[in-house]
Amino acid sequence: MNSQNFVIIWRFVSLRRLFRCILTLALLSIAIGGAGEVVYAEERTTAPSPYASGALASGSTLSLLPITANLPRPVEKPPLPFSAPLVGPLIKRAPMSDIEKRTTAFLPTDEFLARLTPIEMPDEDRWIRVDLSEQVTIVYENGKAIRGFVISSGLPRTPTVTGEFRIRMKVRSQTMSGGSGASYYYLPNVQWVQYFYGEYAFHGTYWHSDFGRPKSRGCINMTNADAKWLFDWAGPVWDGKTTWFRSTPDNPGTLVIVHE
């Protein structure tokens, strides 16, 4: 083999070695760069949740990122339990831990009112409507729905009575008990109680916050703040001291219509 052929062969071998080195470095770089955190696809949105915090709450936009191949998609979580009415703007909000200020109050919209079961509107300046299908109480004054509350009515085995009634008695606070065996209950300090038929009443509730679905033994469960507002607004007007305050012809109870 002459020297010229040797030089050609040496250069060819050197080029192959160089190519192998470059390929090895490239593969190593890809492996190192791909070892970061896996990011799943996010849905683009320009209207972040009002409950978001940090940068997203300021109105920034989430970018649409590619899905990494052959990786499992995040499992879709079931919807959260009812927490707030989707029927109009909330009047105020309070931490779930603040029982006395917690409210479900909302301003009824015409669109929402149109969803309610049609009923004959009474000729009353003030009256209260309980729609069991929607689990809401609507307060009317001078022909206008001025406020709504999300409530919990009676369970199927202990349904809330339906019909037209009037608030007959008010109690600032009392102990409620009843049932037997596994269904026995004892609830001290139930506040802002308004009886409208027999033992059926509007009253405050501190033992659950699952408003928007039937939960009670027949009464209309409300938050303490909502029950107080209704207690103060509806007749008979309480004198501020009588424990069992009854309605009279001179101080009548407000009309209550309960319907499916």
PDB file of C-alpha atoms in Angstrom:
ATOM      1  CA  MET A   1       0.000   0.000   0.000  1.00  0.00           C
ATOM      2  CA  ASN A   2       1.468   3.332  -1.015  1.00  0.00           C
ATOM      3  CA  SER A   3       1.433   6.379   1.222  1.00  0.00           C
ATOM      4  CA  GLN A   4      -1.326   8.142  -0.713  1.00  0.00           C
ATOM      5  CA  ASN A   5      -3.794   5.273  -0.205  1.00  0.00           C
ATOM      6  CA  PHE A   6      -2.912   5.102   3.501  1.00  0.00           C
ATOM      7  CA  VAL A   7      -3.739   8.796   3.941  1.00  0.00           C
ATOM      8  CA  ILE A   8      -7.133   8.354   2.257  1.00  0.00           C
ATOM      9  CA  ILE A   9      -8.035   5.367   4.475  1.00  0.00           C
ATOM     10  CA  TRP A  10      -6.924   7.206   7.647  1.00  0.00           C
ATOM     11  CA  ARG A  11      -9.059  10.222   6.793  1.00  0.00           C
ATOM     12  CA  PHE A  12     -12.132   7.998   6.179  1.00  0.00           C
ATOM     13  CA  VAL A  13     -11.717   6.246   9.531  1.00  0.00           C
ATOM     14  CA  SER A  14     -11.277   9.590  11.298  1.00  0.00           C
ATOM     15  CA  LEU A  15     -14.464  10.983   9.742  1.00  0.00           C
ATOM     16  CA  ARG A  16     -16.462   7.920  10.910  1.00  0.00           C
ATOM     17  CA  ARG A  17     -15.157   8.343  14.445  1.00  0.00           C
ATOM     18  CA  LEU A  18     -16.023  12.040  14.396  1.00  0.00           C
ATOM     19  CA  PHE A  19     -19.558  11.294  13.158  1.00  0.00           C
ATOM     20  CA  ARG A  20     -20.043   8.734  15.948  1.00  0.00           C
ATOM     21  CA  CYS A  21     -18.927  11.257  18.557  1.00  0.00           C
ATOM     22  CA  ILE A  22     -21.309  13.917  17.210  1.00  0.00           C
ATOM     23  CA  LEU A  23     -24.223  11.436  17.144  1.00  0.00           C
ATOM     24  CA  THR A  24     -23.471  10.269  20.698  1.00  0.00           C
ATOM     25  CA  LEU A  25     -23.360  13.840  21.996  1.00  0.00           C
ATOM     26  CA  ALA A  26     -26.640  14.684  20.250  1.00  0.00           C
ATOM     27  CA  LEU A  27     -28.447  11.676  21.741  1.00  0.00           C
ATOM     28  CA  LEU A  28     -27.049  12.466  25.183  1.00  0.00           C
ATOM     29  CA  SER A  29     -28.233  16.075  24.911  1.00  0.00           C
ATOM     30  CA  ILE A  30     -31.763  14.970  23.974  1.00  0.00           C
ATOM     31  CA  ALA A  31     -31.887  12.519  26.875  1.00  0.00           C
ATOM     32  CA  ILE A  32     -30.775  15.156  29.375  1.00  0.00           C
ATOM     33  CA  GLY A  33     -33.113  17.832  28.003  1.00  0.00           C
ATOM     34  CA  GLY A  34     -36.166  15.550  28.116  1.00  0.00           C
ATOM     35  CA  ALA A  35     -35.741  14.634  31.770  1.00  0.00           C
ATOM     36  CA  GLY A  36     -37.666  17.663  33.043  1.00  0.00           C
ATOM     37  CA  GLU A  37     -41.156  17.787  34.447  1.00  0.00           C
ATOM     38  CA  VAL A  38     -43.911  16.363  32.234  1.00  0.00           C
ATOM     39  CA  VAL A  39     -46.542  18.946  31.354  1.00  0.00           C
ATOM     40  CA  TYR A  40     -50.066  17.964  30.359  1.00  0.00           C
ATOM     41  CA  ALA A  41     -52.284  19.883  27.994  1.00  0.00           C
ATOM     42  CA  GLU A  42     -54.119  22.830  29.450  1.00  0.00           C
ATOM     43  CA  GLU A  43     -57.245  24.345  27.980  1.00  0.00           C
ATOM     44  CA  ARG A  44     -56.757  27.885  26.750  1.00  0.00           C
ATOM     45  CA  THR A  45     -58.919  30.409  28.519  1.00  0.00           C
ATOM     46  CA  THR A  46     -59.178  34.171  28.811  1.00  0.00           C
ATOM     47  CA  ALA A  47     -61.703  34.054  31.656  1.00  0.00           C
ATOM     48  CA  PRO A  48     -60.017  32.480  34.680  1.00  0.00           C
ATOM     49  CA  SER A  49     -62.141  31.235  37.573  1.00  0.00           C
ATOM     50  CA  PRO A  50     -63.084  33.949  40.090  1.00  0.00           C
ATOM     51  CA  TYR A  51     -61.807  31.590  42.775  1.00  0.00           C
ATOM     52  CA  ALA A  52     -58.296  31.415  41.218  1.00  0.00           C
ATOM     53  CA  SER A  53     -55.354  33.000  42.980  1.00  0.00           C
ATOM     54  CA  GLY A  54     -52.015  34.437  41.988  1.00  0.00           C
ATOM     55  CA  ALA A  55     -51.189  35.335  38.380  1.00  0.00           C
ATOM     56  CA  LEU A  56     -54.190  33.562  36.868  1.00  0.00           C
ATOM     57  CA  ALA A  57     -56.609  35.663  38.898  1.00  0.00           C
ATOM     58  CA  SER A  58     -55.217  38.812  37.284  1.00  0.00           C
ATOM     59  CA  GLY A  59     -56.493  37.743  33.859  1.00  0.00           C
ATOM     60  CA  SER A  60     -53.425  36.136  32.275  1.00  0.00           C
ATOM     61  CA  THR A  61     -53.894  33.493  29.578  1.00  0.00           C
ATOM     62  CA  LEU A  62     -52.874  29.869  29.868  1.00  0.00           C
ATOM     63  CA  SER A  63     -50.817  28.575  26.926  1.00  0.00           C
ATOM     64  CA  LEU A  64     -51.815  25.462  25.021  1.00  0.00           C
ATOM     65  CA  LEU A  65     -48.984  22.977  25.569  1.00  0.00           C
ATOM     66  CA  PRO A  66     -48.408  19.746  23.602  1.00  0.00           C
ATOM     67  CA  ILE A  67     -49.197  16.421  25.226  1.00  0.00           C
ATOM     68  CA  THR A  68     -46.161  14.194  25.720  1.00  0.00           C
ATOM     69  CA  ALA A  69     -46.664  10.979  23.734  1.00  0.00           C
ATOM     70  CA  ASN A  70     -47.556   7.710  25.449  1.00  0.00           C
ATOM     71  CA  LEU A  71     -48.205   9.337  28.829  1.00  0.00           C
ATOM     72  CA  PRO A  72     -51.488   8.938  30.753  1.00  0.00           C
ATOM     73  CA  ARG A  73     -53.914  11.837  30.717  1.00  0.00           C
ATOM     74  CA  PRO A  74     -54.954  13.327  34.072  1.00  0.00           C
ATOM     75  CA  VAL A  75     -58.087  11.707  35.470  1.00  0.00           C
ATOM     76  CA  GLU A  76     -61.098  14.025  35.333  1.00  0.00           C
ATOM     77  CA  LYS A  77     -62.326  14.704  38.854  1.00  0.00           C
ATOM     78  CA  PRO A  78     -66.040  14.501  39.696  1.00  0.00           C
ATOM     79  CA  PRO A  79     -67.830  17.829  40.197  1.00  0.00           C
ATOM     80  CA  LEU A  80     -67.590  19.395  43.635  1.00  0.00           C
ATOM     81  CA  PRO A  81     -70.636  19.431  45.898  1.00  0.00           C
ATOM     82  CA  PHE A  82     -72.959  22.409  45.690  1.00  0.00           C
ATOM     83  CA  SER A  83     -71.297  25.469  47.169  1.00  0.00           C
ATOM     84  CA  ALA A  84     -72.877  28.570  45.695  1.00  0.00           C
ATOM     85  CA  PRO A  85     -76.007  29.419  43.696  1.00  0.00           C
ATOM     86  CA  LEU A  86     -75.618  29.884  39.953  1.00  0.00           C
ATOM     87  CA  VAL A  87     -78.777  31.951  39.721  1.00  0.00           C
ATOM     88  CA  GLY A  88     -77.620  35.536  40.041  1.00  0.00           C
ATOM     89  CA  PRO A  89     -74.963  37.697  41.644  1.00  0.00           C
ATOM     90  CA  LEU A  90     -74.201  36.859  45.242  1.00  0.00           C
ATOM     91  CA  ILE A  91     -75.039  39.606  47.694  1.00  0.00           C
ATOM     92  CA  LYS A  92     -71.985  38.826  49.797  1.00  0.00           C
ATOM     93  CA  ARG A  93     -69.623  35.995  50.609  1.00  0.00           C
ATOM     94  CA  ALA A  94     -68.098  34.750  53.848  1.00  0.00           C
ATOM     95  CA  PRO A  95     -65.708  31.971  54.850  1.00  0.00           C
ATOM     96  CA  MET A  96     -67.403  28.621  55.390  1.00  0.00           C
ATOM     97  CA  SER A  97     -66.048  28.673  58.945  1.00  0.00           C
ATOM     98  CA  ASP A  98     -67.931  31.892  59.769  1.00  0.00           C
ATOM     99  CA  ILE A  99     -71.342  30.375  60.495  1.00  0.00           C
ATOM    100  CA  GLU A 100     -73.040  33.625  61.497  1.00  0.00           C
ATOM    101  CA  LYS A 101     -72.112  35.438  58.265  1.00  0.00           C
ATOM    102  CA  ARG A 102     -72.308  32.595  55.757  1.00  0.00           C
ATOM    103  CA  THR A 103     -74.986  33.261  53.143  1.00  0.00           C
ATOM    104  CA  THR A 104     -76.427  31.925  49.922  1.00  0.00           C
ATOM    105  CA  ALA A 105     -78.333  35.142  49.186  1.00  0.00           C
ATOM    106  CA  PHE A 106     -78.579  36.191  45.554  1.00  0.00           C
ATOM    107  CA  LEU A 107     -80.424  38.733  43.429  1.00  0.00           C
ATOM    108  CA  PRO A 108     -83.019  36.856  41.341  1.00  0.00           C
ATOM    109  CA  THR A 109     -82.746  37.530  37.619  1.00  0.00           C
ATOM    110  CA  ASP A 110     -85.676  37.478  35.199  1.00  0.00           C
ATOM    111  CA  GLU A 111     -84.057  34.540  33.417  1.00  0.00           C
ATOM    112  CA  PHE A 112     -83.910  32.529  36.631  1.00  0.00           C
ATOM    113  CA  LEU A 113     -87.441  33.435  37.709  1.00  0.00           C
ATOM    114  CA  ALA A 114     -88.719  32.177  34.345  1.00  0.00           C
ATOM    115  CA  ARG A 115     -87.349  28.725  35.218  1.00  0.00           C
ATOM    116  CA  LEU A 116     -89.503  28.417  38.330  1.00  0.00           C
ATOM    117  CA  THR A 117     -92.757  26.474  38.317  1.00  0.00           C
ATOM    118  CA  PRO A 118     -95.515  28.876  37.166  1.00  0.00           C
ATOM    119  CA  ILE A 119     -97.883  29.836  39.987  1.00  0.00           C
ATOM    120  CA  GLU A 120    -100.589  32.444  40.453  1.00  0.00           C
ATOM    121  CA  MET A 121     -99.055  35.542  41.954  1.00  0.00           C
ATOM    122  CA  PRO A 122    -100.890  36.610  45.128  1.00  0.00           C
ATOM    123  CA  ASP A 123    -102.195  40.105  45.752  1.00  0.00           C
ATOM    124  CA  GLU A 124     -99.827  40.759  48.646  1.00  0.00           C
ATOM    125  CA  ASP A 125     -97.321  43.534  49.308  1.00  0.00           C
ATOM    126  CA  ARG A 126     -94.927  41.024  50.840  1.00  0.00           C
ATOM    127  CA  TRP A 127     -94.806  37.265  50.458  1.00  0.00           C
ATOM    128  CA  ILE A 128     -92.400  34.341  50.434  1.00  0.00           C
ATOM    129  CA  ARG A 129     -92.139  31.658  47.779  1.00  0.00           C
ATOM    130  CA  VAL A 130     -90.454  28.280  48.292  1.00  0.00           C
ATOM    131  CA  ASP A 131     -89.744  26.316  45.101  1.00  0.00           C
ATOM    132  CA  LEU A 132     -88.885  22.769  46.163  1.00  0.00           C
ATOM    133  CA  SER A 133     -87.815  21.737  42.657  1.00  0.00           C
ATOM    134  CA  GLU A 134     -85.167  24.451  42.531  1.00  0.00           C
ATOM    135  CA  GLN A 135     -84.448  24.368  46.288  1.00  0.00           C
ATOM    136  CA  VAL A 136     -84.755  28.127  46.611  1.00  0.00           C
ATOM    137  CA  THR A 137     -86.749  30.643  48.618  1.00  0.00           C
ATOM    138  CA  ILE A 138     -87.682  33.866  46.821  1.00  0.00           C
ATOM    139  CA  VAL A 139     -88.790  36.999  48.676  1.00  0.00           C
ATOM    140  CA  TYR A 140     -91.231  39.364  46.961  1.00  0.00           C
ATOM    141  CA  GLU A 141     -91.986  42.958  47.853  1.00  0.00           C
ATOM    142  CA  ASN A 142     -94.358  45.255  45.942  1.00  0.00           C
ATOM    143  CA  GLY A 143     -94.581  42.787  43.067  1.00  0.00           C
ATOM    144  CA  LYS A 144     -90.817  42.402  42.640  1.00  0.00           C
ATOM    145  CA  ALA A 145     -88.494  39.565  43.610  1.00  0.00           C
ATOM    146  CA  ILE A 146     -85.973  41.360  45.799  1.00  0.00           C
ATOM    147  CA  ARG A 147     -83.876  38.497  47.160  1.00  0.00           C
ATOM    148  CA  GLY A 148     -83.380  34.769  46.903  1.00  0.00           C
ATOM    149  CA  PHE A 149     -81.830  32.102  49.099  1.00  0.00           C
ATOM    150  CA  VAL A 150     -80.654  28.583  48.393  1.00  0.00           C
ATOM    151  CA  ILE A 151     -82.251  26.237  50.928  1.00  0.00           C
ATOM    152  CA  SER A 152     -82.523  22.593  51.919  1.00  0.00           C
ATOM    153  CA  SER A 153     -86.039  21.204  52.211  1.00  0.00           C
ATOM    154  CA  GLY A 154     -87.308  17.861  53.486  1.00  0.00           C
ATOM    155  CA  LEU A 155     -85.903  14.526  52.390  1.00  0.00           C
ATOM    156  CA  PRO A 156     -88.153  12.180  50.360  1.00  0.00           C
ATOM    157  CA  ARG A 157     -89.098  10.244  53.520  1.00  0.00           C
ATOM    158  CA  THR A 158     -89.831  13.483  55.421  1.00  0.00           C
ATOM    159  CA  PRO A 159     -91.036  15.899  52.722  1.00  0.00           C
ATOM    160  CA  THR A 160     -91.819  19.563  53.208  1.00  0.00           C
ATOM    161  CA  VAL A 161     -95.529  20.365  53.239  1.00  0.00           C
ATOM    162  CA  THR A 162     -96.852  22.260  50.196  1.00  0.00           C
ATOM    163  CA  GLY A 163     -99.627  24.849  50.008  1.00  0.00           C
ATOM    164  CA  GLU A 164    -100.374  28.405  51.136  1.00  0.00           C
ATOM    165  CA  PHE A 165     -99.651  29.357  54.737  1.00  0.00           C
ATOM    166  CA  ARG A 166     -98.773  32.299  56.940  1.00  0.00           C
ATOM    167  CA  ILE A 167     -95.991  32.639  59.442  1.00  0.00           C
ATOM    168  CA  ARG A 168     -97.762  32.010  62.725  1.00  0.00           C
ATOM    169  CA  MET A 169     -94.961  32.116  65.311  1.00  0.00           C
ATOM    170  CA  LYS A 170     -91.354  33.235  65.715  1.00  0.00           C
ATOM    171  CA  VAL A 171     -88.700  31.922  68.097  1.00  0.00           C
ATOM    172  CA  ARG A 172     -85.299  33.581  68.440  1.00  0.00           C
ATOM    173  CA  SER A 173     -83.552  30.354  69.466  1.00  0.00           C
ATOM    174  CA  GLN A 174     -84.638  26.911  70.598  1.00  0.00           C
ATOM    175  CA  THR A 175     -83.609  23.266  70.943  1.00  0.00           C
ATOM    176  CA  MET A 176     -85.036  20.873  68.368  1.00  0.00           C
ATOM    177  CA  SER A 177     -85.190  17.134  68.946  1.00  0.00           C
ATOM    178  CA  GLY A 178     -87.158  14.169  67.698  1.00  0.00           C
ATOM    179  CA  GLY A 179     -87.071  10.818  65.991  1.00  0.00           C
ATOM    180  CA  SER A 180     -85.988   7.577  67.618  1.00  0.00           C
ATOM    181  CA  GLY A 181     -83.185   5.064  67.349  1.00  0.00           C
ATOM    182  CA  ALA A 182     -80.850   5.790  64.453  1.00  0.00           C
ATOM    183  CA  SER A 183     -83.046   8.704  63.333  1.00  0.00           C
ATOM    184  CA  TYR A 184     -82.965  10.497  66.717  1.00  0.00           C
ATOM    185  CA  TYR A 185     -81.658  14.049  66.624  1.00  0.00           C
ATOM    186  CA  TYR A 186     -80.927  16.683  69.260  1.00  0.00           C
ATOM    187  CA  LEU A 187     -80.040  20.169  68.014  1.00  0.00           C
ATOM    188  CA  PRO A 188     -79.543  22.923  70.604  1.00  0.00           C
ATOM    189  CA  ASN A 189     -79.531  26.623  69.744  1.00  0.00           C
ATOM    190  CA  VAL A 190     -81.402  26.489  66.442  1.00  0.00           C
ATOM    191  CA  GLN A 191     -81.757  30.159  65.572  1.00  0.00           C
ATOM    192  CA  TRP A 192     -84.216  32.451  63.794  1.00  0.00           C
ATOM    193  CA  VAL A 193     -87.133  30.014  63.698  1.00  0.00           C
ATOM    194  CA  GLN A 194     -90.369  30.940  61.899  1.00  0.00           C
ATOM    195  CA  TYR A 195     -93.209  28.401  62.003  1.00  0.00           C
ATOM    196  CA  PHE A 196     -95.668  28.518  59.128  1.00  0.00           C
ATOM    197  CA  TYR A 197     -97.542  25.187  59.508  1.00  0.00           C
ATOM    198  CA  GLY A 198     -97.507  22.783  62.447  1.00  0.00           C
ATOM    199  CA  GLU A 199     -93.850  22.015  63.154  1.00  0.00           C
ATOM    200  CA  TYR A 200     -92.704  23.155  59.693  1.00  0.00           C
ATOM    201  CA  ALA A 201     -90.521  26.235  59.873  1.00  0.00           C
ATOM    202  CA  PHE A 202     -87.788  28.322  58.330  1.00  0.00           C
ATOM    203  CA  HIS A 203     -84.720  28.245  60.568  1.00  0.00           C
ATOM    204  CA  GLY A 204     -80.971  28.637  60.696  1.00  0.00           C
ATOM    205  CA  THR A 205     -78.699  25.624  60.224  1.00  0.00           C
ATOM    206  CA  TYR A 206     -75.213  25.011  61.597  1.00  0.00           C
ATOM    207  CA  TRP A 207     -74.935  21.212  61.280  1.00  0.00           C
ATOM    208  CA  HIS A 208     -74.553  21.111  57.490  1.00  0.00           C
ATOM    209  CA  SER A 209     -73.743  23.446  54.600  1.00  0.00           C
ATOM    210  CA  ASP A 210     -75.084  21.280  51.784  1.00  0.00           C
ATOM    211  CA  PHE A 211     -77.686  23.782  50.642  1.00  0.00           C
ATOM    212  CA  GLY A 212     -79.325  23.291  47.279  1.00  0.00           C
ATOM    213  CA  ARG A 213     -80.595  19.752  47.884  1.00  0.00           C
ATOM    214  CA  PRO A 214     -83.096  18.137  50.284  1.00  0.00           C
ATOM    215  CA  LYS A 215     -81.522  17.464  53.693  1.00  0.00           C
ATOM    216  CA  SER A 216     -84.097  18.151  56.410  1.00  0.00           C
ATOM    217  CA  ARG A 217     -86.924  16.390  58.226  1.00  0.00           C
ATOM    218  CA  GLY A 218     -89.405  18.795  56.631  1.00  0.00           C
ATOM    219  CA  CYS A 219     -88.296  22.268  57.679  1.00  0.00           C
ATOM    220  CA  ILE A 220     -86.679  24.826  55.397  1.00  0.00           C
ATOM    221  CA  ASN A 221     -82.971  24.827  56.292  1.00  0.00           C
ATOM    222  CA  MET A 222     -81.144  28.115  55.714  1.00  0.00           C
ATOM    223  CA  THR A 223     -77.822  29.531  56.804  1.00  0.00           C
ATOM    224  CA  ASN A 224     -78.029  31.463  60.072  1.00  0.00           C
ATOM    225  CA  ALA A 225     -77.427  34.752  58.265  1.00  0.00           C
ATOM    226  CA  ASP A 226     -80.139  34.027  55.686  1.00  0.00           C
ATOM    227  CA  ALA A 227     -82.618  32.886  58.348  1.00  0.00           C
ATOM    228  CA  LYS A 228     -81.989  36.065  60.358  1.00  0.00           C
ATOM    229  CA  TRP A 229     -82.581  38.273  57.318  1.00  0.00           C
ATOM    230  CA  LEU A 230     -85.899  36.535  56.640  1.00  0.00           C
ATOM    231  CA  PHE A 231     -86.811  36.650  60.363  1.00  0.00           C
ATOM    232  CA  ASP A 232     -86.260  40.418  60.445  1.00  0.00           C
ATOM    233  CA  TRP A 233     -88.040  41.056  57.133  1.00  0.00           C
ATOM    234  CA  ALA A 234     -91.166  38.907  57.504  1.00  0.00           C
ATOM    235  CA  GLY A 235     -94.196  39.422  59.717  1.00  0.00           C
ATOM    236  CA  PRO A 236     -95.175  39.236  62.443  1.00  0.00           C
ATOM    237  CA  VAL A 237     -92.681  41.866  63.551  1.00  0.00           C
ATOM    238  CA  TRP A 238     -90.902  40.465  66.613  1.00  0.00           C
ATOM    239  CA  ASP A 239     -90.903  42.603  69.768  1.00  0.00           C
ATOM    240  CA  GLY A 240     -87.324  41.623  70.567  1.00  0.00           C
ATOM    241  CA  LYS A 241     -88.063  39.875  73.862  1.00  0.00           C
ATOM    242  CA  THR A 242     -90.958  37.389  73.701  1.00  0.00           C
ATOM    243  CA  THR A 243     -89.689  33.815  73.422  1.00  0.00           C
ATOM    244  CA  TRP A 244     -92.672  32.337  71.577  1.00  0.00           C
ATOM    245  CA  PHE A 245     -93.914  35.279  69.546  1.00  0.00           C
ATOM    246  CA  ARG A 246     -97.254  34.663  67.808  1.00  0.00           C
ATOM    247  CA  SER A 247     -98.900  36.543  64.957  1.00  0.00           C
ATOM    248  CA  THR A 248    -102.076  38.546  65.621  1.00  0.00           C
ATOM    249  CA  PRO A 249    -104.646  40.327  63.447  1.00  0.00           C
ATOM    250  CA  ASP A 250    -102.809  43.567  64.204  1.00  0.00           C
ATOM    251  CA  ASN A 251     -99.403  41.993  63.508  1.00  0.00           C
ATOM    252  CA  PRO A 252    -100.099  39.314  60.890  1.00  0.00           C
ATOM    253  CA  GLY A 253     -97.710  36.751  59.539  1.00  0.00           C
ATOM    254  CA  THR A 254     -96.316  36.984  56.016  1.00  0.00           C
ATOM    255  CA  LEU A 255     -97.845  34.753  53.326  1.00  0.00           C
ATOM    256  CA  VAL A 256     -95.769  31.667  52.449  1.00  0.00           C
ATOM    257  CA  ILE A 257     -96.389  29.644  49.269  1.00  0.00           C
ATOM    258  CA  VAL A 258     -94.584  26.293  49.059  1.00  0.00           C
ATOM    259  CA  HIS A 259     -94.757  24.378  45.772  1.00  0.00           C
ATOM    260  CA  GLU A 260     -92.970  21.712  43.770  1.00  0.00           C
TER     261      GLU A 260
END
